[in-house]
Amino acid sequence: MSSSRPSLLSGSRIINSIFRRRTIHVCGLLATYDIEDIPTAQDDYWMAIDFVAIRQLIGARDDMSVWICGSSIRRNRGSFLLGDPACDHIVFDPPPFERLLSVGPTTLAVKFLIEVTKKSEKLSAGETLVIVLVGHGENLDHSLLVGGKGQLKNCEIRKDELEDCVSNAKGDVLVIITACYSGGWTSSCWTLLAAAGPGGEAHSMIASDSAESRGGFFANALLAEHAMEFSIRPPCPGVMDNRGFSHPQKEHDFGTEKAVRPVILKPQRCLQEVVNWIHKFRDEMERQYTTSVTFTPCREGPHRLPFASLISASAPFHQLKCVPPSPNSNHTSIRSASAPQQHSDSSPLQVIPEHDTTQKLSDEEESELLDLSATLLRFPPPTIPSEKYFSGRCWMLTYGPARRLKPLSSSDRYTLFFDLKNQIRKRDLALAVARNLGWEEGIQKMGGGPGGKQTQLSPARALQDEAEASGCLVSILCVPTRYSPWGNAAGWLARVWEAQGRPVVPPQQWDGAVERGLDALDG
């Protein structure tokens, strides 16, 4: 009987077998049409960056993938920059891979669902279909919005429609969705990687000064976590001080000039460990990214997400070019997020009456508007859609519009002025109501009233719902926007309610507190 030793070739086969993954099919959709040619703090170009980054992360063959969009994602520079402005940006420069369909939102949604159905029906046991949904989410039913501001008729893709498309799939289905409220897409038909919980808003990265670099926090975190599984440190900003300035970025292993090689080990994280790592990564960035990602089901045991191996020969993403951080990435950077469609305000109380947007502000009001805008930018609001309207226009008013964009019109300035005044009044009412209810202890625990640094807090919508169920009807403090209702004052009062011990508020007591508060404000 002869003996033999394993050859180098057999060893190579063992390594390859470790990282050989199932056949991967991909259907991706960029659902927003709001991609502008010139970078601004207002458009959805950061979603196009997510679209590109997630494609690179998956690394599937082009002949087995379809990436659909209804608006061109290409700009003159051709590159897509992902990352926080306080650290190196990862440069994606892919050849044309997307299928641009010059059709309306409804047709785009139908064509995408047809593609999903086709791939699902051809899926064999042992194969994986990855469905990528990038766009805005809807708060009420968690559907994905397809369309944009310039479209005559927008539409939605609902979870049950996608379930119908994959109901007969013989292989595995993975859904990656970057939208707000995407945690509501849990289903027995697939494994879900969602950028937010059912009631949570998904965040973009803070914009660079040029507005060229951004992307979503979720896409950035997915890529960073996958790199760490191969012992490749991702770009990450250093700690911020209380003035909003960032210290030097942390050391990382990304870039064409880096000689760091991935560790050849089979990834051993379970899905819950991935979630925990992403949340830790979020907290260490200290950028007020408050999104809590959702993976369902969070199975125990080592996971095998269908992402590209960093030891493969097909250009692993950690070897992509990196560019230095923005030189002036300070606390005035504009922030944005995946945004749900506008829906009606749930507040029964409108504190400021409707105003005529054809009017113009007086010189005194123009001066006050500049002060209000500067105050808002001094304490930048969190990266959530309900703040997008206000922070973007305050930025334009204070620093001027980006190239080729028109300045705010008289009617826009008039509307912004009354919106900001309305915010102040809502905060004043929140403080008055809390005091009328005798919640001084809760106010002190919160560090005082709802102004100043309190404006940087998230609206805590889940906590608002809990407060409402106990009779603390914080929704009267919300302000309607073209996205979801602005809820900073409501979130502050909900936190005071929680700090006070979550008391039950009888209707008569609540109505009296609100009425006295309004009388004091109007007195």
Coordinates of C-alpha atoms in Angstrom, one line a residue:
M1 CA 0.0 0.0 0.0
S2 CA 1.5 3.3 -1.1
S3 CA 1.3 6.5 0.9
S4 CA 1.0 9.9 -0.6
R5 CA 1.3 13.4 0.7
P6 CA -1.0 16.3 -0.2
S7 CA 0.4 18.4 -3.0
L8 CA 0.4 22.2 -3.2
L9 CA -2.4 21.7 -5.8
S10 CA -4.5 19.8 -3.4
G11 CA -3.9 22.4 -0.7
S12 CA -5.1 25.0 -3.1
R13 CA -8.2 23.0 -3.8
I14 CA -8.9 22.8 -0.1
I15 CA -8.6 26.6 0.2
N16 CA -10.8 27.2 -2.8
S17 CA -13.4 24.8 -1.5
I18 CA -13.6 26.8 1.7
F19 CA -14.5 30.0 -0.2
R20 CA -16.4 28.4 -3.1
R21 CA -19.9 29.8 -2.8
R22 CA -23.1 28.9 -4.3
T23 CA -24.2 30.1 -7.6
I24 CA -25.4 33.7 -7.1
H25 CA -28.1 35.4 -9.1
V26 CA -28.9 39.1 -8.4
C27 CA -31.9 41.4 -9.1
G28 CA -31.2 45.0 -8.0
L29 CA -33.5 48.0 -8.2
L30 CA -32.7 51.7 -7.7
A31 CA -36.2 52.9 -7.0
T32 CA -35.6 56.7 -6.8
Y33 CA -35.5 58.9 -9.9
D34 CA -34.1 61.9 -8.0
I35 CA -30.5 61.7 -9.2
E36 CA -29.2 65.1 -10.2
D37 CA -26.3 65.8 -12.5
I38 CA -24.7 68.2 -10.1
P39 CA -24.0 67.0 -6.5
T40 CA -26.1 68.7 -3.9
A41 CA -27.2 68.0 -0.4
Q42 CA -30.8 67.6 -1.7
D43 CA -30.7 64.8 -4.3
D44 CA -30.6 61.0 -3.9
Y45 CA -27.2 60.4 -5.5
W46 CA -26.0 58.8 -2.2
M47 CA -28.5 56.0 -3.0
A48 CA -26.8 55.5 -6.4
I49 CA -23.5 55.1 -4.4
D50 CA -25.2 52.4 -2.3
F51 CA -26.4 50.7 -5.5
V52 CA -22.8 50.5 -6.8
A53 CA -21.3 49.5 -3.4
I54 CA -23.7 46.7 -2.8
R55 CA -23.1 45.3 -6.3
Q56 CA -19.3 45.3 -5.5
L57 CA -19.9 43.7 -2.1
I58 CA -21.9 40.8 -3.7
G59 CA -19.5 40.4 -6.5
A60 CA -21.8 38.2 -8.6
R61 CA -21.2 37.6 -12.3
D62 CA -22.7 40.2 -14.7
D63 CA -24.3 37.6 -16.8
M64 CA -26.2 36.3 -13.7
S65 CA -27.2 39.8 -12.5
V66 CA -29.6 42.5 -13.5
W67 CA -29.4 46.0 -11.9
I68 CA -32.3 48.2 -13.0
C69 CA -32.7 52.0 -12.6
G70 CA -35.1 54.6 -14.0
S71 CA -32.6 57.5 -13.8
S72 CA -29.0 57.7 -14.9
I73 CA -26.5 57.2 -12.1
R74 CA -23.5 58.4 -14.1
R75 CA -21.9 61.8 -13.6
N76 CA -19.1 63.5 -15.5
R77 CA -16.4 62.3 -13.1
G78 CA -17.5 58.7 -13.4
S79 CA -16.5 57.6 -9.9
F80 CA -18.6 56.8 -6.8
L81 CA -17.2 57.7 -3.4
L82 CA -18.4 55.9 -0.3
G83 CA -17.6 57.0 3.2
D84 CA -17.7 59.5 6.0
P85 CA -16.1 62.9 5.2
A86 CA -13.7 62.5 8.2
C87 CA -12.0 59.4 6.8
D88 CA -10.7 58.0 3.5
H89 CA -13.4 57.5 0.8
I90 CA -13.6 54.2 -1.1
V91 CA -13.6 54.9 -4.9
F92 CA -15.8 52.7 -7.0
D93 CA -15.3 53.1 -10.8
P94 CA -17.3 50.3 -12.3
P95 CA -17.9 49.8 -16.0
P96 CA -21.5 50.2 -17.1
F97 CA -23.4 47.5 -15.4
E98 CA -26.8 49.0 -14.8
R99 CA -29.9 48.6 -17.1
L100 CA -31.3 52.1 -17.5
L101 CA -35.0 52.0 -18.5
S102 CA -36.5 55.2 -19.7
V103 CA -39.9 54.4 -18.4
G104 CA -42.2 55.7 -15.7
P105 CA -42.2 54.4 -12.1
T106 CA -45.1 52.0 -12.6
T107 CA -43.5 50.4 -15.6
L108 CA -40.1 50.3 -13.9
A109 CA -41.6 48.5 -10.9
V110 CA -43.5 46.0 -13.1
K111 CA -40.4 45.2 -15.2
F112 CA -38.3 44.7 -12.1
L113 CA -40.9 42.3 -10.6
I114 CA -40.9 40.4 -13.9
E115 CA -37.1 40.0 -13.7
V116 CA -37.4 38.7 -10.1
T117 CA -40.0 36.2 -11.1
K118 CA -37.9 34.9 -14.1
K119 CA -34.8 34.4 -12.0
S120 CA -36.8 32.9 -9.1
E121 CA -38.4 30.3 -11.4
K122 CA -35.0 29.3 -12.8
L123 CA -33.4 29.1 -9.4
S124 CA -32.2 25.6 -8.6
A125 CA -31.7 24.0 -5.2
G126 CA -28.4 25.1 -3.8
E127 CA -28.4 28.4 -5.6
T128 CA -29.1 31.8 -4.1
L129 CA -31.1 34.8 -5.4
V130 CA -30.1 38.1 -3.9
I131 CA -32.7 40.9 -4.3
V132 CA -31.4 44.4 -3.7
L133 CA -33.9 47.2 -3.1
V134 CA -32.4 50.7 -2.8
G135 CA -34.8 53.7 -2.3
H136 CA -37.3 55.4 -0.1
G137 CA -39.5 53.6 2.4
E138 CA -43.1 54.3 3.4
N139 CA -43.9 54.5 7.1
L140 CA -47.5 53.1 7.1
D141 CA -47.1 49.8 5.3
H142 CA -43.3 49.7 4.8
S143 CA -43.6 49.5 1.0
L144 CA -40.8 50.6 -1.3
L145 CA -41.5 53.9 -3.1
V146 CA -40.7 53.9 -6.9
G147 CA -40.4 57.4 -8.5
G148 CA -39.3 60.9 -7.7
K149 CA -40.2 64.6 -7.5
G150 CA -40.4 65.0 -11.3
Q151 CA -42.6 62.0 -12.0
L152 CA -46.3 62.4 -12.8
K153 CA -47.3 59.2 -11.0
N154 CA -45.2 57.4 -8.5
C155 CA -46.0 53.8 -7.2
E156 CA -45.1 51.3 -4.5
I157 CA -43.7 47.8 -4.4
R158 CA -45.3 46.0 -1.5
K159 CA -43.8 43.0 0.4
D160 CA -46.6 40.7 -0.6
E161 CA -45.9 41.5 -4.3
L162 CA -42.3 40.4 -3.9
E163 CA -43.4 37.3 -2.0
D164 CA -45.6 36.3 -4.9
C165 CA -42.6 36.6 -7.2
V166 CA -40.4 34.2 -5.2
S167 CA -43.0 31.9 -3.7
N168 CA -42.0 28.9 -5.9
A169 CA -38.2 29.4 -5.6
K170 CA -36.3 26.2 -5.1
G171 CA -33.1 27.9 -3.9
D172 CA -32.5 30.4 -1.1
V173 CA -33.6 34.0 -1.4
L174 CA -31.8 36.9 0.4
V175 CA -33.4 40.4 0.4
I176 CA -31.1 43.4 1.1
I177 CA -33.1 46.7 1.5
T178 CA -31.7 50.0 2.4
A179 CA -35.0 52.0 2.9
C180 CA -36.5 53.5 6.0
Y181 CA -38.8 51.1 7.9
S182 CA -37.3 48.2 5.9
G183 CA -37.5 45.9 9.0
G184 CA -41.1 45.4 8.1
W185 CA -40.1 43.2 5.2
T186 CA -39.6 40.1 7.3
S187 CA -41.0 37.0 5.5
S188 CA -40.7 33.2 5.5
C189 CA -39.8 33.5 1.8
W190 CA -36.4 35.0 2.4
T191 CA -33.6 36.0 4.8
L192 CA -33.7 39.8 5.3
L193 CA -30.9 42.2 5.7
A194 CA -32.6 45.6 6.4
A195 CA -31.1 49.0 7.0
A196 CA -33.6 49.8 9.8
G197 CA -36.3 48.4 12.0
P198 CA -40.0 48.5 11.1
G199 CA -40.4 51.9 12.8
G200 CA -36.9 53.2 12.1
E201 CA -35.3 55.5 9.6
A202 CA -32.3 54.6 7.6
H203 CA -29.4 57.1 7.6
S204 CA -27.0 58.3 4.9
M205 CA -23.5 59.2 5.7
I206 CA -22.7 62.8 6.4
A207 CA -22.1 64.6 3.1
S208 CA -18.6 65.7 2.2
D209 CA -18.1 69.4 1.5
S210 CA -18.3 68.8 -2.2
A211 CA -21.4 66.5 -1.7
E212 CA -19.6 64.0 -4.0
S213 CA -18.8 61.5 -1.2
R214 CA -21.6 59.9 0.8
G215 CA -23.5 56.7 0.5
G216 CA -25.6 55.1 3.1
F217 CA -24.5 54.1 6.6
F218 CA -25.9 50.6 6.1
A219 CA -24.1 49.8 2.8
N220 CA -20.9 51.2 4.3
A221 CA -21.3 49.1 7.5
L222 CA -22.1 45.9 5.5
L223 CA -18.9 46.4 3.5
A224 CA -16.9 47.2 6.6
E225 CA -18.1 44.2 8.6
H226 CA -17.4 41.8 5.7
A227 CA -13.9 43.1 5.4
M228 CA -13.3 42.6 9.1
E229 CA -14.2 38.9 8.7
F230 CA -11.0 38.7 6.7
S231 CA -9.0 40.8 9.2
I232 CA -9.1 43.8 6.9
R233 CA -9.7 47.0 8.8
P234 CA -12.2 49.4 7.1
P235 CA -11.9 53.2 6.9
C236 CA -13.5 54.8 9.9
P237 CA -13.3 58.4 11.3
G238 CA -11.7 59.1 14.6
V239 CA -13.5 60.4 17.7
M240 CA -15.3 63.7 17.4
D241 CA -15.0 66.4 20.0
N242 CA -17.9 68.4 21.3
R243 CA -17.4 71.1 18.7
G244 CA -18.2 68.7 15.9
F245 CA -14.6 68.3 14.6
S246 CA -13.1 64.9 14.0
H247 CA -9.7 63.8 15.1
P248 CA -7.4 61.9 12.7
Q249 CA -9.0 58.9 11.2
K250 CA -8.3 55.4 12.4
E251 CA -5.7 53.2 10.6
H252 CA -7.2 51.0 7.9
D253 CA -6.1 48.4 5.3
F254 CA -8.0 49.7 2.3
G255 CA -6.3 51.1 -0.8
T256 CA -4.3 50.1 -3.8
E257 CA -1.0 50.9 -2.0
K258 CA -1.7 48.7 1.0
A259 CA 0.1 45.3 1.1
V260 CA -2.2 43.8 3.8
R261 CA -3.4 40.4 2.8
P262 CA -6.7 39.0 4.0
V263 CA -6.5 36.2 6.5
I264 CA -7.5 32.9 4.9
L265 CA -10.0 31.8 7.5
K266 CA -13.6 30.7 7.0
P267 CA -15.9 33.4 8.4
Q268 CA -17.3 32.3 11.7
R269 CA -19.7 35.0 12.7
C270 CA -23.4 34.2 13.3
L271 CA -25.9 36.8 12.0
Q272 CA -26.5 38.2 15.4
E273 CA -22.8 38.8 15.8
V274 CA -22.8 40.7 12.5
V275 CA -25.7 42.9 13.7
N276 CA -23.8 43.6 17.0
W277 CA -20.6 44.5 15.2
I278 CA -22.5 46.9 12.9
H279 CA -24.1 48.6 15.9
K280 CA -20.7 48.9 17.6
F281 CA -19.2 50.3 14.4
R282 CA -22.0 52.8 14.3
D283 CA -21.5 53.9 17.9
E284 CA -17.7 54.2 17.6
M285 CA -18.2 56.6 14.6
E286 CA -19.9 59.1 17.0
R287 CA -21.7 60.7 14.2
Q288 CA -25.2 60.4 15.5
Y289 CA -26.0 57.6 13.1
T290 CA -28.8 56.0 15.2
T291 CA -30.2 53.4 12.8
S292 CA -30.6 49.9 14.2
V293 CA -30.2 47.4 11.4
T294 CA -32.4 44.3 11.2
F295 CA -31.4 40.8 10.2
T296 CA -34.2 38.2 10.1
P297 CA -33.9 35.4 10.9
C298 CA -30.9 35.9 13.1
R299 CA -29.8 32.3 13.0
E300 CA -27.2 30.9 15.3
G301 CA -24.0 29.3 13.9
P302 CA -21.6 30.6 11.3
H303 CA -23.3 32.5 8.5
R304 CA -22.4 32.4 4.8
L305 CA -23.8 35.6 3.3
P306 CA -23.3 35.6 -0.4
F307 CA -20.7 38.3 -0.5
A308 CA -17.4 38.3 -2.5
S309 CA -14.4 36.7 -1.0
L310 CA -11.5 39.1 -0.4
I311 CA -9.0 36.4 -1.3
S312 CA -10.5 35.9 -4.8
A313 CA -8.6 37.0 -7.9
S314 CA -11.5 39.2 -9.1
A315 CA -10.4 42.6 -7.6
P316 CA -11.6 42.4 -4.0
F317 CA -13.1 45.7 -2.9
H318 CA -10.5 46.4 -0.2
Q319 CA -7.9 46.9 -3.0
L320 CA -9.9 49.7 -4.6
K321 CA -8.5 53.2 -4.7
C322 CA -9.1 55.4 -1.7
V323 CA -9.0 59.2 -1.6
P324 CA -8.3 61.4 1.5
P325 CA -11.0 62.8 3.7
S326 CA -12.6 66.2 3.0
P327 CA -10.5 69.1 4.5
N328 CA -13.4 70.8 6.2
S329 CA -15.7 68.1 7.4
N330 CA -17.0 70.0 10.4
H331 CA -20.2 70.2 12.2
T332 CA -22.0 72.2 9.5
S333 CA -22.0 69.3 7.0
I334 CA -25.4 68.6 5.6
R335 CA -27.0 65.3 6.3
S336 CA -29.6 63.3 4.5
A337 CA -31.3 59.8 4.6
S338 CA -33.5 57.4 2.8
A339 CA -36.9 59.1 2.9
P340 CA -40.4 57.9 3.0
Q341 CA -43.1 59.5 0.9
Q342 CA -44.9 62.5 2.3
H343 CA -48.0 61.5 4.2
S344 CA -50.6 63.6 6.1
D345 CA -49.7 64.9 9.5
S346 CA -51.1 62.9 12.4
S347 CA -51.3 66.0 14.5
P348 CA -54.8 67.4 15.2
L349 CA -53.3 70.7 16.4
Q350 CA -51.8 73.2 13.9
V351 CA -50.1 75.9 16.1
I352 CA -49.1 78.2 13.2
P353 CA -51.9 79.1 10.7
E354 CA -51.4 78.4 7.0
H355 CA -49.6 81.2 5.3
D356 CA -49.6 82.7 1.8
T357 CA -46.4 81.5 0.0
T358 CA -46.7 84.2 -2.6
Q359 CA -45.8 86.8 0.0
K360 CA -42.3 88.1 0.7
L361 CA -40.5 88.5 4.0
S362 CA -39.8 91.9 5.3
D363 CA -36.2 93.0 5.9
E364 CA -36.6 92.3 9.6
E365 CA -37.9 88.8 8.9
E366 CA -35.1 88.1 6.4
S367 CA -32.6 88.9 9.1
E368 CA -34.4 86.7 11.6
L369 CA -34.5 83.9 9.0
L370 CA -30.7 84.0 8.7
D371 CA -30.4 83.8 12.5
L372 CA -32.8 80.8 12.6
S373 CA -30.8 79.1 9.9
A374 CA -27.5 79.6 11.6
T375 CA -28.9 78.3 14.9
L376 CA -30.1 75.1 13.1
L377 CA -26.7 74.5 11.5
R378 CA -25.0 75.2 14.8
F379 CA -26.6 72.1 16.2
P380 CA -27.0 69.9 13.1
P381 CA -30.1 67.7 13.3
P382 CA -29.7 63.9 12.9
T383 CA -29.5 62.2 9.5
I384 CA -33.2 61.5 9.1
P385 CA -35.6 62.4 6.3
S386 CA -37.9 64.7 8.4
E387 CA -34.9 67.0 8.8
K388 CA -33.8 67.0 5.2
Y389 CA -36.1 69.8 4.0
F390 CA -35.0 72.2 6.8
S391 CA -31.3 71.5 7.0
G392 CA -30.8 71.6 3.2
R393 CA -32.6 74.9 2.8
C394 CA -30.8 76.4 5.8
W395 CA -27.5 75.4 4.2
M396 CA -28.4 76.9 0.9
L397 CA -29.5 80.1 2.6
T398 CA -26.4 80.4 4.7
Y399 CA -23.7 79.2 2.3
G400 CA -25.3 79.7 -1.1
P401 CA -26.5 77.1 -3.6
A402 CA -24.3 74.6 -5.3
R403 CA -23.2 75.1 -8.8
R404 CA -25.9 75.6 -11.4
L405 CA -28.6 75.6 -8.7
K406 CA -30.8 78.6 -8.2
P407 CA -31.0 80.3 -4.8
L408 CA -34.1 79.9 -2.7
S409 CA -37.0 81.8 -4.2
S410 CA -39.0 84.4 -2.2
S411 CA -41.8 81.9 -1.6
D412 CA -39.3 79.2 -0.5
R413 CA -37.7 81.6 2.0
Y414 CA -41.2 82.7 3.2
T415 CA -42.2 79.0 3.8
L416 CA -38.9 78.2 5.5
F417 CA -39.2 81.1 7.8
F418 CA -42.6 80.0 9.0
D419 CA -41.6 76.4 9.2
L420 CA -38.6 77.2 11.5
K421 CA -40.8 79.5 13.6
N422 CA -43.3 76.6 13.9
Q423 CA -40.5 74.3 15.1
I424 CA -39.7 76.8 17.9
R425 CA -43.3 77.1 18.9
K426 CA -43.7 73.4 19.0
R427 CA -40.6 73.1 21.3
D428 CA -42.0 75.9 23.5
L429 CA -45.3 74.1 23.7
A430 CA -43.6 70.8 24.6
L431 CA -41.7 72.4 27.5
A432 CA -44.9 74.2 28.7
V433 CA -46.9 70.9 28.6
A434 CA -44.2 69.0 30.5
R435 CA -44.1 71.7 33.2
N436 CA -47.9 71.8 33.4
L437 CA -47.9 68.1 34.0
G438 CA -45.4 68.5 36.8
W439 CA -42.6 66.7 35.0
E440 CA -39.7 68.8 36.3
E441 CA -37.7 65.7 37.3
G442 CA -37.9 64.4 33.8
I443 CA -36.9 67.7 32.3
Q444 CA -33.9 67.9 34.5
K445 CA -32.9 64.3 33.6
M446 CA -33.1 65.4 29.9
G447 CA -30.7 68.2 30.6
G448 CA -33.2 71.0 30.3
G449 CA -35.6 72.2 27.6
P450 CA -35.9 70.9 24.0
G451 CA -33.6 73.6 22.4
G452 CA -29.8 73.7 21.9
K453 CA -28.2 70.3 21.7
Q454 CA -31.5 68.6 22.2
T455 CA -32.2 69.4 18.6
Q456 CA -29.6 66.8 17.6
L457 CA -31.6 63.9 19.1
S458 CA -33.5 61.5 16.9
P459 CA -37.4 61.8 17.1
A460 CA -37.5 58.4 18.8
R461 CA -40.7 57.4 17.0
A462 CA -41.1 54.0 18.7
L463 CA -41.0 55.8 22.1
Q464 CA -43.5 58.4 20.8
D465 CA -45.9 55.5 20.1
E466 CA -45.4 54.2 23.6
A467 CA -46.1 57.7 25.1
E468 CA -49.2 58.1 23.0
A469 CA -50.5 54.7 24.3
S470 CA -50.2 56.1 27.8
G471 CA -52.1 59.3 27.1
C472 CA -49.1 61.6 26.4
L473 CA -50.3 62.6 22.9
V474 CA -47.0 63.9 21.6
S475 CA -48.1 63.8 17.9
I476 CA -49.6 67.3 18.4
L477 CA -46.0 68.5 18.4
C478 CA -45.2 67.1 14.9
V479 CA -44.8 69.3 11.9
P480 CA -45.7 68.0 8.4
T481 CA -42.9 68.0 5.8
R482 CA -42.6 66.6 2.3
Y483 CA -41.1 63.5 3.9
S484 CA -42.2 62.1 7.3
P485 CA -43.4 64.5 10.0
W486 CA -40.8 66.5 11.8
G487 CA -40.8 65.1 15.3
N488 CA -37.9 66.5 17.3
A489 CA -40.2 68.3 19.9
A490 CA -42.4 65.2 20.1
G491 CA -39.4 63.0 20.7
W492 CA -38.1 65.3 23.4
L493 CA -41.4 65.2 25.3
A494 CA -41.6 61.4 24.9
R495 CA -38.1 61.1 26.5
V496 CA -39.2 63.4 29.3
W497 CA -42.3 61.1 29.8
E498 CA -40.0 58.1 30.0
A499 CA -37.6 59.8 32.4
Q500 CA -40.6 60.7 34.6
G501 CA -41.4 57.0 35.0
R502 CA -43.8 56.5 32.1
P503 CA -46.9 57.8 33.8
V504 CA -50.4 57.3 32.5
V505 CA -51.9 60.7 31.6
P506 CA -55.7 61.0 31.8
P507 CA -57.3 62.8 28.8
Q508 CA -58.6 65.6 31.0
Q509 CA -55.2 66.2 32.5
W510 CA -53.5 66.2 29.1
D511 CA -56.1 68.6 27.5
G512 CA -55.7 71.0 30.4
A513 CA -51.9 70.9 30.2
V514 CA -52.0 71.7 26.4
E515 CA -54.6 74.4 26.8
R516 CA -52.7 76.2 29.5
G517 CA -49.5 75.9 27.4
L518 CA -51.2 77.5 24.4
D519 CA -52.6 80.2 26.6
A520 CA -49.2 81.0 27.9
L521 CA -47.6 81.1 24.5
D522 CA -50.4 83.3 23.1
G523 CA -50.5 85.5 26.2

